[in-house]
Short mmCIF file of C-alpha atoms and ligand atoms in Angstrom, two decimals:
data_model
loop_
_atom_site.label_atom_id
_atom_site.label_comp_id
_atom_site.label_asym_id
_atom_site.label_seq_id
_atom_site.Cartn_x
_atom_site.Cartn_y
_atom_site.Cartn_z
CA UNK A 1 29.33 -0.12 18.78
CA UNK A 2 26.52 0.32 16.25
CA UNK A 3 26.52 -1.95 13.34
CA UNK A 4 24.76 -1.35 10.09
CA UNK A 5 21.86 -4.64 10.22
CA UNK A 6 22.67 -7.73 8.34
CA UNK A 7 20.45 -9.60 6.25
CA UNK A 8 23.00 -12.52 5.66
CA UNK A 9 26.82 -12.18 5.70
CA UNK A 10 27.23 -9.76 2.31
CA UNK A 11 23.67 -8.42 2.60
CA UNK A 12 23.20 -4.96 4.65
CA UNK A 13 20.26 -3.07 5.27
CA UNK A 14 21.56 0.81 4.58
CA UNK A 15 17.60 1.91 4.40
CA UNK A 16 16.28 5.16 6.70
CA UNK A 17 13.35 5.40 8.81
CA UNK A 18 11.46 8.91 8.19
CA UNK A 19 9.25 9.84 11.31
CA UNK A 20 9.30 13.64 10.37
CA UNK A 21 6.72 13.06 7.48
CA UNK A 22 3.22 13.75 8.86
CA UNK A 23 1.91 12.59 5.50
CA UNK A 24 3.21 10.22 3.04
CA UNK A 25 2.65 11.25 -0.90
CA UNK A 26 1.31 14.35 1.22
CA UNK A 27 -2.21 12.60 1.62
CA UNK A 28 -1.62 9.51 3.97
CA UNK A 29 -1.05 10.09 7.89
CA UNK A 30 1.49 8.28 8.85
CA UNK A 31 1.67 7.90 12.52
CA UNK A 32 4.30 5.83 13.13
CA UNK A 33 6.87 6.81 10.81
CA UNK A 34 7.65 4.92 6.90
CA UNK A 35 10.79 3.41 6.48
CA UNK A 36 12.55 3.81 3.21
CA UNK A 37 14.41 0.04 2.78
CA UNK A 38 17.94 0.27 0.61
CA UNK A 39 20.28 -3.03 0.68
CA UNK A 40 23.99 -3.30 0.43
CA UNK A 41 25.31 -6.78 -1.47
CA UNK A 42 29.01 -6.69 -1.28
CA UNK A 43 31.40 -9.11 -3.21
CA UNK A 44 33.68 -8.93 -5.29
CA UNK A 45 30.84 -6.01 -7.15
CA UNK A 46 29.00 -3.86 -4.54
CA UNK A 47 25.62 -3.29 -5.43
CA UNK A 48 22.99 -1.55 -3.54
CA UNK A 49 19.11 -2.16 -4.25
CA UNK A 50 17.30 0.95 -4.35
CA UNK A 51 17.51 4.47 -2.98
CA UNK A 52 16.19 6.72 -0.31
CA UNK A 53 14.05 9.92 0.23
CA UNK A 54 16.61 13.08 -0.38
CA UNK A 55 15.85 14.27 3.07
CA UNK A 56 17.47 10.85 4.29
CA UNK A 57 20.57 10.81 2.23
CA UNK A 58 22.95 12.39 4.40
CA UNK A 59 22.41 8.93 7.12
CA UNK A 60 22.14 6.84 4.09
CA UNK A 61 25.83 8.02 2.91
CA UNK A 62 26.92 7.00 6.65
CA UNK A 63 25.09 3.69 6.63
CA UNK A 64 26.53 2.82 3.36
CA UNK A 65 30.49 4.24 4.28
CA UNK A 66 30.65 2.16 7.51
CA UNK A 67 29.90 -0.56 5.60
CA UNK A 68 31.88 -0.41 2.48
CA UNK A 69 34.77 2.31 3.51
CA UNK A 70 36.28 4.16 0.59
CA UNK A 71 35.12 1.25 -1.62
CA UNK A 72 33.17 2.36 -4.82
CA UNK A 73 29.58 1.18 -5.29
CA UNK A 74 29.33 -0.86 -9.05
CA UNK A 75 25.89 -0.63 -9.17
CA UNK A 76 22.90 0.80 -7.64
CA UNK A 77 19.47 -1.25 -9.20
CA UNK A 78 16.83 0.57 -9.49
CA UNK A 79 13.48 -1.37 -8.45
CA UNK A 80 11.12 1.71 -8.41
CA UNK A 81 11.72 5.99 -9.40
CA UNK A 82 8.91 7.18 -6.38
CA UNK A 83 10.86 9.75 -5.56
CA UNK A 84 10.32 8.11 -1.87
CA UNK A 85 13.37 5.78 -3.24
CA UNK A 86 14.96 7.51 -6.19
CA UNK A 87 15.12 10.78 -4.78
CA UNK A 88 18.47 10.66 -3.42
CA UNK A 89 20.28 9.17 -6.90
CA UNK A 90 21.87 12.53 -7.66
CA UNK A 91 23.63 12.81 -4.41
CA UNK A 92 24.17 9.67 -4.89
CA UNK A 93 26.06 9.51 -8.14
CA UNK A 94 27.82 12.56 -6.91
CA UNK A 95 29.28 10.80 -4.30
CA UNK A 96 29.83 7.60 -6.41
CA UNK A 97 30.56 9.48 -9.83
CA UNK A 98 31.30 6.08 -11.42
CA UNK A 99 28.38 4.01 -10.05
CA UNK A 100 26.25 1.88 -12.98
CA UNK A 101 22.67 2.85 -13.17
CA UNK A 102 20.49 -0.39 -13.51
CA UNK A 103 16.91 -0.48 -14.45
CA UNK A 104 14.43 -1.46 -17.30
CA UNK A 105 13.61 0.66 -20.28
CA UNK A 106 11.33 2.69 -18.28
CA UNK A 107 13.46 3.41 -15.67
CA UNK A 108 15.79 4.79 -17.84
CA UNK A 109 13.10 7.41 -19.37
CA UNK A 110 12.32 8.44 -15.47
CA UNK A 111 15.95 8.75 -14.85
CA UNK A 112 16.52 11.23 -17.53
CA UNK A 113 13.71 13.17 -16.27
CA UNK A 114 13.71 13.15 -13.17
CA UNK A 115 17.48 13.72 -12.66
CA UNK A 116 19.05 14.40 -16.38
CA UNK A 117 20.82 11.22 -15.98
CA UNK A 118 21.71 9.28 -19.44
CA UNK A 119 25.37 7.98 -18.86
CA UNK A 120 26.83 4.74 -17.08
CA UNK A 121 23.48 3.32 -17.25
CA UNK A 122 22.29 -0.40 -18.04
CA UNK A 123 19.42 -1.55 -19.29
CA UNK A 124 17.88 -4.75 -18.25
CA UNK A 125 15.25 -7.05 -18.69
CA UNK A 126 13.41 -10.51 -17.17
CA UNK A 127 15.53 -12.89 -17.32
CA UNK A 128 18.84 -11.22 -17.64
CA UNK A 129 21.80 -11.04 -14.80
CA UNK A 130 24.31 -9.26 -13.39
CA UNK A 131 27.13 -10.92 -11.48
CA UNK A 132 28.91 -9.54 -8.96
CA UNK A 133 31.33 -12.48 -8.20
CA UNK A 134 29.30 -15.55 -5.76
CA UNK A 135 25.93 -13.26 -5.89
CA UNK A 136 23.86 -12.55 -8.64
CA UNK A 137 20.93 -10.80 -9.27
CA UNK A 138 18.33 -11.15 -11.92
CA UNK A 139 15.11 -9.35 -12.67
CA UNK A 140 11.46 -9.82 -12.98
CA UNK A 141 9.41 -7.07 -14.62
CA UNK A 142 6.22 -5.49 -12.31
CA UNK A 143 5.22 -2.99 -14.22
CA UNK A 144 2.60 -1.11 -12.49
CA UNK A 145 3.04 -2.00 -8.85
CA UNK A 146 2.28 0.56 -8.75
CA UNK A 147 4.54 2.96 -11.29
CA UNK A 148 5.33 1.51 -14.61
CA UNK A 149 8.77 1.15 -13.98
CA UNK A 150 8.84 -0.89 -11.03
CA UNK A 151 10.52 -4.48 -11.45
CA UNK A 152 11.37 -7.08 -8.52
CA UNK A 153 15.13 -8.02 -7.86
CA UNK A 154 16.12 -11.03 -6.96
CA UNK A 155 19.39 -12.33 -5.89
CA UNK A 156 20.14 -16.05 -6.09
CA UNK A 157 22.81 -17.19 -3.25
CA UNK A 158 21.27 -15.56 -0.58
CA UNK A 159 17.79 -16.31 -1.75
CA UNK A 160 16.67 -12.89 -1.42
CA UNK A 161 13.71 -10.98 -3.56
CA UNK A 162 14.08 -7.33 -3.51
CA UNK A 163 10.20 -6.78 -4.12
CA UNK A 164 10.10 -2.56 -4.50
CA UNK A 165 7.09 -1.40 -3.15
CA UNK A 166 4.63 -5.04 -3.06
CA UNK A 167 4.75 -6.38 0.48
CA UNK A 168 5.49 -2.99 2.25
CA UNK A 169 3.99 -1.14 5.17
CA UNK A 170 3.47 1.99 6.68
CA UNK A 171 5.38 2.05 10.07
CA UNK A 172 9.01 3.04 10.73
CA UNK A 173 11.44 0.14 11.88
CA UNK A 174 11.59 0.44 15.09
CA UNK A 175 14.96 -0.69 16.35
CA UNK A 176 14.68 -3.67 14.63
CA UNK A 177 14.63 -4.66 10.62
CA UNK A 178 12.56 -8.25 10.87
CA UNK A 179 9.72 -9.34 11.51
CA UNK A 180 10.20 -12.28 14.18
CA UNK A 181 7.59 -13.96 15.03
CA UNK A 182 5.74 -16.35 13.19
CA UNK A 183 2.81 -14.40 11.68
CA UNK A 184 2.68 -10.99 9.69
CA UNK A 185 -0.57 -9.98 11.66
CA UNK A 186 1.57 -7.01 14.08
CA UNK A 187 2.04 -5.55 10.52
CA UNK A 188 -1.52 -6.30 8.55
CA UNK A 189 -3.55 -3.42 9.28
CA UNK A 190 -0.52 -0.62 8.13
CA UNK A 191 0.38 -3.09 4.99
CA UNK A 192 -3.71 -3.04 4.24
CA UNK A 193 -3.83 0.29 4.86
CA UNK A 194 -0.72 0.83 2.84
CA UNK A 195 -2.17 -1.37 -0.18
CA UNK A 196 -5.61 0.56 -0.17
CA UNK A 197 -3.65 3.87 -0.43
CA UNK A 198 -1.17 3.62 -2.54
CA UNK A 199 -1.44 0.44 -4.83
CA UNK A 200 -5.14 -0.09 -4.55
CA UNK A 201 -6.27 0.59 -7.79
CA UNK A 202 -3.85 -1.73 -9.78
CA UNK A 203 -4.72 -5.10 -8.78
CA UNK A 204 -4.78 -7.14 -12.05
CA UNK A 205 -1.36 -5.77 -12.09
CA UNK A 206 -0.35 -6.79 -8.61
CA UNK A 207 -2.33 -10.17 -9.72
CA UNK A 208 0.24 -10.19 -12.80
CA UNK A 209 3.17 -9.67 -10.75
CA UNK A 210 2.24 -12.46 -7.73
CA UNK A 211 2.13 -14.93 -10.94
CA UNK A 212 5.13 -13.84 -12.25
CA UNK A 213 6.56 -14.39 -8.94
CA UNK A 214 4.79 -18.06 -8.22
CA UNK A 215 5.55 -18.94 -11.83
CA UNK A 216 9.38 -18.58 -11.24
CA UNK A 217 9.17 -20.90 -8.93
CA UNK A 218 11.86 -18.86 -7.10
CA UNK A 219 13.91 -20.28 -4.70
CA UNK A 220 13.60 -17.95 -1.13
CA UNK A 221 14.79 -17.31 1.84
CA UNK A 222 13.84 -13.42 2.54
CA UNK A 223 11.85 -10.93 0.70
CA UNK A 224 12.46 -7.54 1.18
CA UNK A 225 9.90 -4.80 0.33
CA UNK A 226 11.13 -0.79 -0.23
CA UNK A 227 8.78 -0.69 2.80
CA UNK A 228 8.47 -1.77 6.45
CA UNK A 229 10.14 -5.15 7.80
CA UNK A 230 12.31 -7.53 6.19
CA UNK A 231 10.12 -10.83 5.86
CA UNK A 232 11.37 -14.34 5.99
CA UNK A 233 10.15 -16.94 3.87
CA UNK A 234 7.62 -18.33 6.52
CA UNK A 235 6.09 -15.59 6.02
CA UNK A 236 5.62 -15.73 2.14
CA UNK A 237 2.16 -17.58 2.50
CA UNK A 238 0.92 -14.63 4.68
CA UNK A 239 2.10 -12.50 2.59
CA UNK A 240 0.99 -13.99 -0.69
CA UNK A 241 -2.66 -14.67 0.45
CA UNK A 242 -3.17 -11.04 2.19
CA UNK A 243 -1.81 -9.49 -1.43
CA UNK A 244 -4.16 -12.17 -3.54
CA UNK A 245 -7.12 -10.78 -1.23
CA UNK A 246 -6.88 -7.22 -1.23
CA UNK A 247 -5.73 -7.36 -5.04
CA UNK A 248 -8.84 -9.87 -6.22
CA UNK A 249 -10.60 -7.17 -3.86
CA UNK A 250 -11.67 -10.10 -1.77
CA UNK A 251 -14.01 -8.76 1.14
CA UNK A 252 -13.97 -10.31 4.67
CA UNK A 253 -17.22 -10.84 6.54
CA UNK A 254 -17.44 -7.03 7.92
CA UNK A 255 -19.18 -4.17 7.36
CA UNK A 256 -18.22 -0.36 6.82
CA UNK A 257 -20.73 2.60 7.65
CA UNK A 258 -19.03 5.69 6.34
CA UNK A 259 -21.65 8.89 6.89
CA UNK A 260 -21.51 12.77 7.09
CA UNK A 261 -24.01 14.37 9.27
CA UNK A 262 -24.28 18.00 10.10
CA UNK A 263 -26.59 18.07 13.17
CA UNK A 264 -26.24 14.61 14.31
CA UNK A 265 -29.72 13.19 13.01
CA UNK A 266 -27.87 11.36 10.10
CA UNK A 267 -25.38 9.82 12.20
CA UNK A 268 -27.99 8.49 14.20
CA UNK A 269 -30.03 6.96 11.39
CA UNK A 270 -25.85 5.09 10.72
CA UNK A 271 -25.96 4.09 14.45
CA UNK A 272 -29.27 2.35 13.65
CA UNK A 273 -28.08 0.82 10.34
CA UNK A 274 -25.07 -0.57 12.32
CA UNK A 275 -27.10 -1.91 15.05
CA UNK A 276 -29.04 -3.67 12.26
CA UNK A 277 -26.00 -5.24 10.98
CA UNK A 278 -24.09 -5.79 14.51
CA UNK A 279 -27.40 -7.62 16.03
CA UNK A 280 -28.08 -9.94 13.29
CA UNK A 281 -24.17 -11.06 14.18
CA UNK A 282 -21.88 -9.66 12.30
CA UNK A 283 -18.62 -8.84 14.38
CA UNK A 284 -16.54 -6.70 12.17
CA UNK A 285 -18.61 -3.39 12.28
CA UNK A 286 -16.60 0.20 11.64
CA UNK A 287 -18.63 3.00 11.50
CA UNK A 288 -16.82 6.24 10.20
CA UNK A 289 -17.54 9.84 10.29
CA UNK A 290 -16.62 11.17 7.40
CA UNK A 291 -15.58 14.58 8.78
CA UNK A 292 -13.66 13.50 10.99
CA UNK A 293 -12.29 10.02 10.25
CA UNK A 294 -8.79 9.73 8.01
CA UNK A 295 -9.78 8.52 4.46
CA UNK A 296 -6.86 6.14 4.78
CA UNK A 297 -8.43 4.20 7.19
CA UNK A 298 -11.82 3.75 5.80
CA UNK A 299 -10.14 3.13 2.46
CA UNK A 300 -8.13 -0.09 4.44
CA UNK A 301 -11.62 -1.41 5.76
CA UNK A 302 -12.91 -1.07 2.86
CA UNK A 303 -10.81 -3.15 1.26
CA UNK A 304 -10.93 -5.86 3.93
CA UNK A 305 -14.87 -5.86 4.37
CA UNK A 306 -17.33 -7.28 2.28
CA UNK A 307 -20.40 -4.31 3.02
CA UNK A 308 -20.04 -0.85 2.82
CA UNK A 309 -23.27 1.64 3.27
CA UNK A 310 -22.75 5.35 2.89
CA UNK A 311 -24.90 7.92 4.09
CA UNK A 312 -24.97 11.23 4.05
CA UNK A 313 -26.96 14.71 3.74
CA UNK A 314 -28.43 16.49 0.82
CA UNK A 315 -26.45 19.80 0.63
CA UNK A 316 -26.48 22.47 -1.72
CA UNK A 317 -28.86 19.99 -4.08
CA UNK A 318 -26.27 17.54 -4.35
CA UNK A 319 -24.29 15.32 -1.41
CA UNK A 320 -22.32 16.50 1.31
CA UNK A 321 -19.39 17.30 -0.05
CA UNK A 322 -16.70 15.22 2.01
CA UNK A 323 -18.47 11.94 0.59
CA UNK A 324 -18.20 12.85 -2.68
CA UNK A 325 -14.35 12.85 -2.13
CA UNK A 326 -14.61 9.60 -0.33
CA UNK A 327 -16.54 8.54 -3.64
CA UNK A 328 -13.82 9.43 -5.63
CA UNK A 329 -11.46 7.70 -3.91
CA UNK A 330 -13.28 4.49 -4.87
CA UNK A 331 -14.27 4.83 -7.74
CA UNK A 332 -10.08 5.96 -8.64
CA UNK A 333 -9.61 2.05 -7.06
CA UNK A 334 -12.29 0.40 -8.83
CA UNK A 335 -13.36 -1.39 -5.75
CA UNK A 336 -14.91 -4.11 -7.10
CA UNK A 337 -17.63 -6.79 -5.58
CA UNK A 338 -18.91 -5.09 -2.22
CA UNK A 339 -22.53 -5.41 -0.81
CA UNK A 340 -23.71 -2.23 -0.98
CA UNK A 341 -26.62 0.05 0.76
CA UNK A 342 -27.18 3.72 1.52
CA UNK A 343 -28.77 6.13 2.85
CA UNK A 344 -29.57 10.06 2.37
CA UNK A 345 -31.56 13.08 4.73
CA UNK A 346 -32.91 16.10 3.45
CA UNK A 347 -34.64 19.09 4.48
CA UNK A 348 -36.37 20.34 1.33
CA UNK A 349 -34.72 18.38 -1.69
CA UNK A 350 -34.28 14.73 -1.60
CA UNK A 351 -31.04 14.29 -2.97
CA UNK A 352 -28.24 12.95 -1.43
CA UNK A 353 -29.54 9.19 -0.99
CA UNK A 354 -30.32 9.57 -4.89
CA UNK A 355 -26.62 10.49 -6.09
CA UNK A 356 -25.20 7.37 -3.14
CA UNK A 357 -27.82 4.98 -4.98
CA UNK A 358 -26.36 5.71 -8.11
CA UNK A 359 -23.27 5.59 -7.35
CA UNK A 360 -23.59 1.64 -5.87
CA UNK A 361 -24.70 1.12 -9.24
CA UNK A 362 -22.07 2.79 -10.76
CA UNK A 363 -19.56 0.87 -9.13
CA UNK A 364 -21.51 -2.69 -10.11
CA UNK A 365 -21.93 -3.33 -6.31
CA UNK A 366 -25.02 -5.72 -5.15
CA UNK A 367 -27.11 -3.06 -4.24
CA UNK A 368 -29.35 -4.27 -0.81
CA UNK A 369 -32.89 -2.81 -0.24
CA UNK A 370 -33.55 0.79 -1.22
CA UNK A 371 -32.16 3.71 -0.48
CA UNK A 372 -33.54 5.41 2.97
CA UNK A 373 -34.58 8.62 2.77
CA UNK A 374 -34.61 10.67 6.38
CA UNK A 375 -36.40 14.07 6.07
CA UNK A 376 -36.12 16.73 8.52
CA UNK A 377 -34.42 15.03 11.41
CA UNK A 378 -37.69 12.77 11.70
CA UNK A 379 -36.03 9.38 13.11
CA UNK A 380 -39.30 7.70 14.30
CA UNK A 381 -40.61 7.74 10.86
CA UNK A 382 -37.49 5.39 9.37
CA UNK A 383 -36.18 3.64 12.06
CA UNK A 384 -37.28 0.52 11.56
CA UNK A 385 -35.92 0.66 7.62
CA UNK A 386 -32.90 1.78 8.81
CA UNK A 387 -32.65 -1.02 11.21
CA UNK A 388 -33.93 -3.67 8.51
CA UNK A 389 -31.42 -2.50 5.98
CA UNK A 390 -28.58 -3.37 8.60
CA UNK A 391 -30.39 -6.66 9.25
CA UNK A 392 -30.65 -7.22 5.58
CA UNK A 393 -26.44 -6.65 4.61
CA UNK A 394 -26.31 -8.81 7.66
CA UNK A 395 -28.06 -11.80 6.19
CA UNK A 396 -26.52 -11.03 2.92
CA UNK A 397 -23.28 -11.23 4.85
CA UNK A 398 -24.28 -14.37 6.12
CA UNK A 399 -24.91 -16.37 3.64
CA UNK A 400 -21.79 -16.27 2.19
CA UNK A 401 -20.12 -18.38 4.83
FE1 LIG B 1 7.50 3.59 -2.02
FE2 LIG B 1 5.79 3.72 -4.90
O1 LIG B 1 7.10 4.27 -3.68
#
């Protein structure tokens, strides 16, 4: 017979896997499914950490009842409002007209608005507890990972840190709650990707909240994100090191060529730029079309390679207009620290490679040779600068090892 997954003895995993989604937030593909992650602690209190998507609620209410029977819920903590995990609170209080609503000060303001709610509700803050007979949970502010709102649970007998949205992952559970093997890598590229999406811009914040975290020197045995698998603690140094690098924007020895091209000479002249960089022995090459290629995934290499060179055509007397999206995107996540070059192709009006150099500049990247300008489709005439500017990120690349 089915049983709801166990954490520990009194600990239940009552969260949903959404595969219906073709985009999360509406932006980001997601493949393979998102989980939304809601725990059950039952003692002599029940509490349950977080919520669900409203779509999911119906098989949440079923999780939760073959767990618990006709037994109330006390309270239901509120980590994070994303709708992604709040949305189901209504139906939820409806169900459980009794149940104590548990968040910060913040929380509380989002709960009004988003659902009207202002009664049976507690406030809390770091530091304080709530008992619920042998387990009790305390709280740890994280404000701006990535709402304002968002605080960390953590629960002291079972050793468990309920960490909202901060260690989670694109991917539906499949089958199976934990992660059980040794190493976090299965899961790095859809947490990256993840990270870059949704929580990339805030990382002094996430920085912040890893300290807190370190500083409370708490004691762990599982850490469970609103996201994707249930970790163990040998997994915390994975976890903490991939979160320090993508939030101190720490690039890996790679490169990213992201271009647009509309008749295929431009994406030649990036074919030649990654050559440069690929033959001088760099191993981590992606090269991108920008037309075609998800934004999501170049925003994940991004964040895990050191060198990024855009090119793209002059159109309309400005850039082609799918980079200029793509250069919103970054400049939204103040990516910091990348080694930077570009290049731009024209037919009458210079301007594309122009508006790419200024935006390297813009961003406070370490800009490498100048800009290189194709003009009508004529290859022979810059193939050897394209070439040396790949060779050149490459050395730059280099000598940082
Ligand atoms: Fe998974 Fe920020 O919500």
């Amino acid at each position: 017979m089915f049983q709801v997954p166990k954490i520990t003895d009194s600990v239940y995993y009552v969260g949903v896997n959404d595969r219906s989604k073709t985009k999360f937030e509406n932006m980001w593909p997601i493949p393979h499914g998102v989980s939304y992650n809601s725990y059950l602690i039952v003692d002599e209190k029940v509490a349950l950490i977080d919520c669900v998507d409203v779509c999911y609620a119906d098989i949440f209410f079923h999780k939760i009842t073959q767990v618990i029977g006709d037994r109330p819920i006390d309270y239901l903590i509120i980590d994070h409002m994303e709708p992604d995990h709040s949305g189901a609170i209504s139906l939820l209080r409806q169900r459980y007209p009794n149940i104590r609503l548990v968040g910060n000060k913040k929380t509380l303001v989002m709960l009004e608005g988003y659902h009207g709610i202002t009664e049976n509700t507690m406030e809390v803050k770091t530091g304080e507890s709530i008992r619920l007979g042998s387990h009790e949970l305390s709280f740890l502010m994280a404000p701006m990972v990535h709402w304002p709102e968002v605080m960390f649970c953590y629960e002291q007998k079972d050793k468990i840190l309920f960490s909202a949205d901060a260690f989670g992952s694109f991917g539906a559970n499949d089958g199976d709650i934990f992660c059980h093997g040794d190493s976090i890598d299965p899961y790095k590229e859809e947490m990256t990707r993840y990270y870059a999406c949704i929580v990339g811009k805030y990382g002094p914040f996430v920085q912040k909240a890893l300290k807190g975290v370190i500083d409370a020197q708490l004691d762990l045995e599982y850490i469970c994100s609103t996201h994707g698998k249930v970790w163990g603690v040998r997994h915390l140094p994975q976890l903490l090191e991939l979160y320090n690098d993508v939030s101190t924007y720490k690039g890996h020895e790679g490169a990213v060529v992201v271009y647009g091209s509309m008749y295929g000479h431009t994406e030649q002249l990036a074919d030649i730029v990654a050559a440069g960089i690929a033959d001088s022995g760099i191993r981590n090459v992606k090269c991108y079309n920008i037309s075609f290629a998800d934004p999501s995934e170049i925003l994940r290499d991004v964040f895990k390679y050191k060198a990024l060179v855009m090119g793209g055509p002059t159109y309309s007397n400005g850039l082609f207009t799918p980079l200029t999206t793509l250069m919103e995107m970054l400049r939204v996540r103040e990516v910091k620290d990348r080694i930077y070059g570009c290049f731009g192709s024209f037919s009458w009006a210079g301007k594309a490679s122009g508006i790419l150099s200024a935006f390297g500049e813009e961003m406070g990247w370490e800009g490498i040779g100048s800009a290189v300008q194709l003009k009508q489709g004529d290859l022979t005439s810059v193939i050897n600068e394209a070439y040396t500017l790949g060779q050149d990120i490459a050395e730059r690349l280099k000598a940082d090892r």
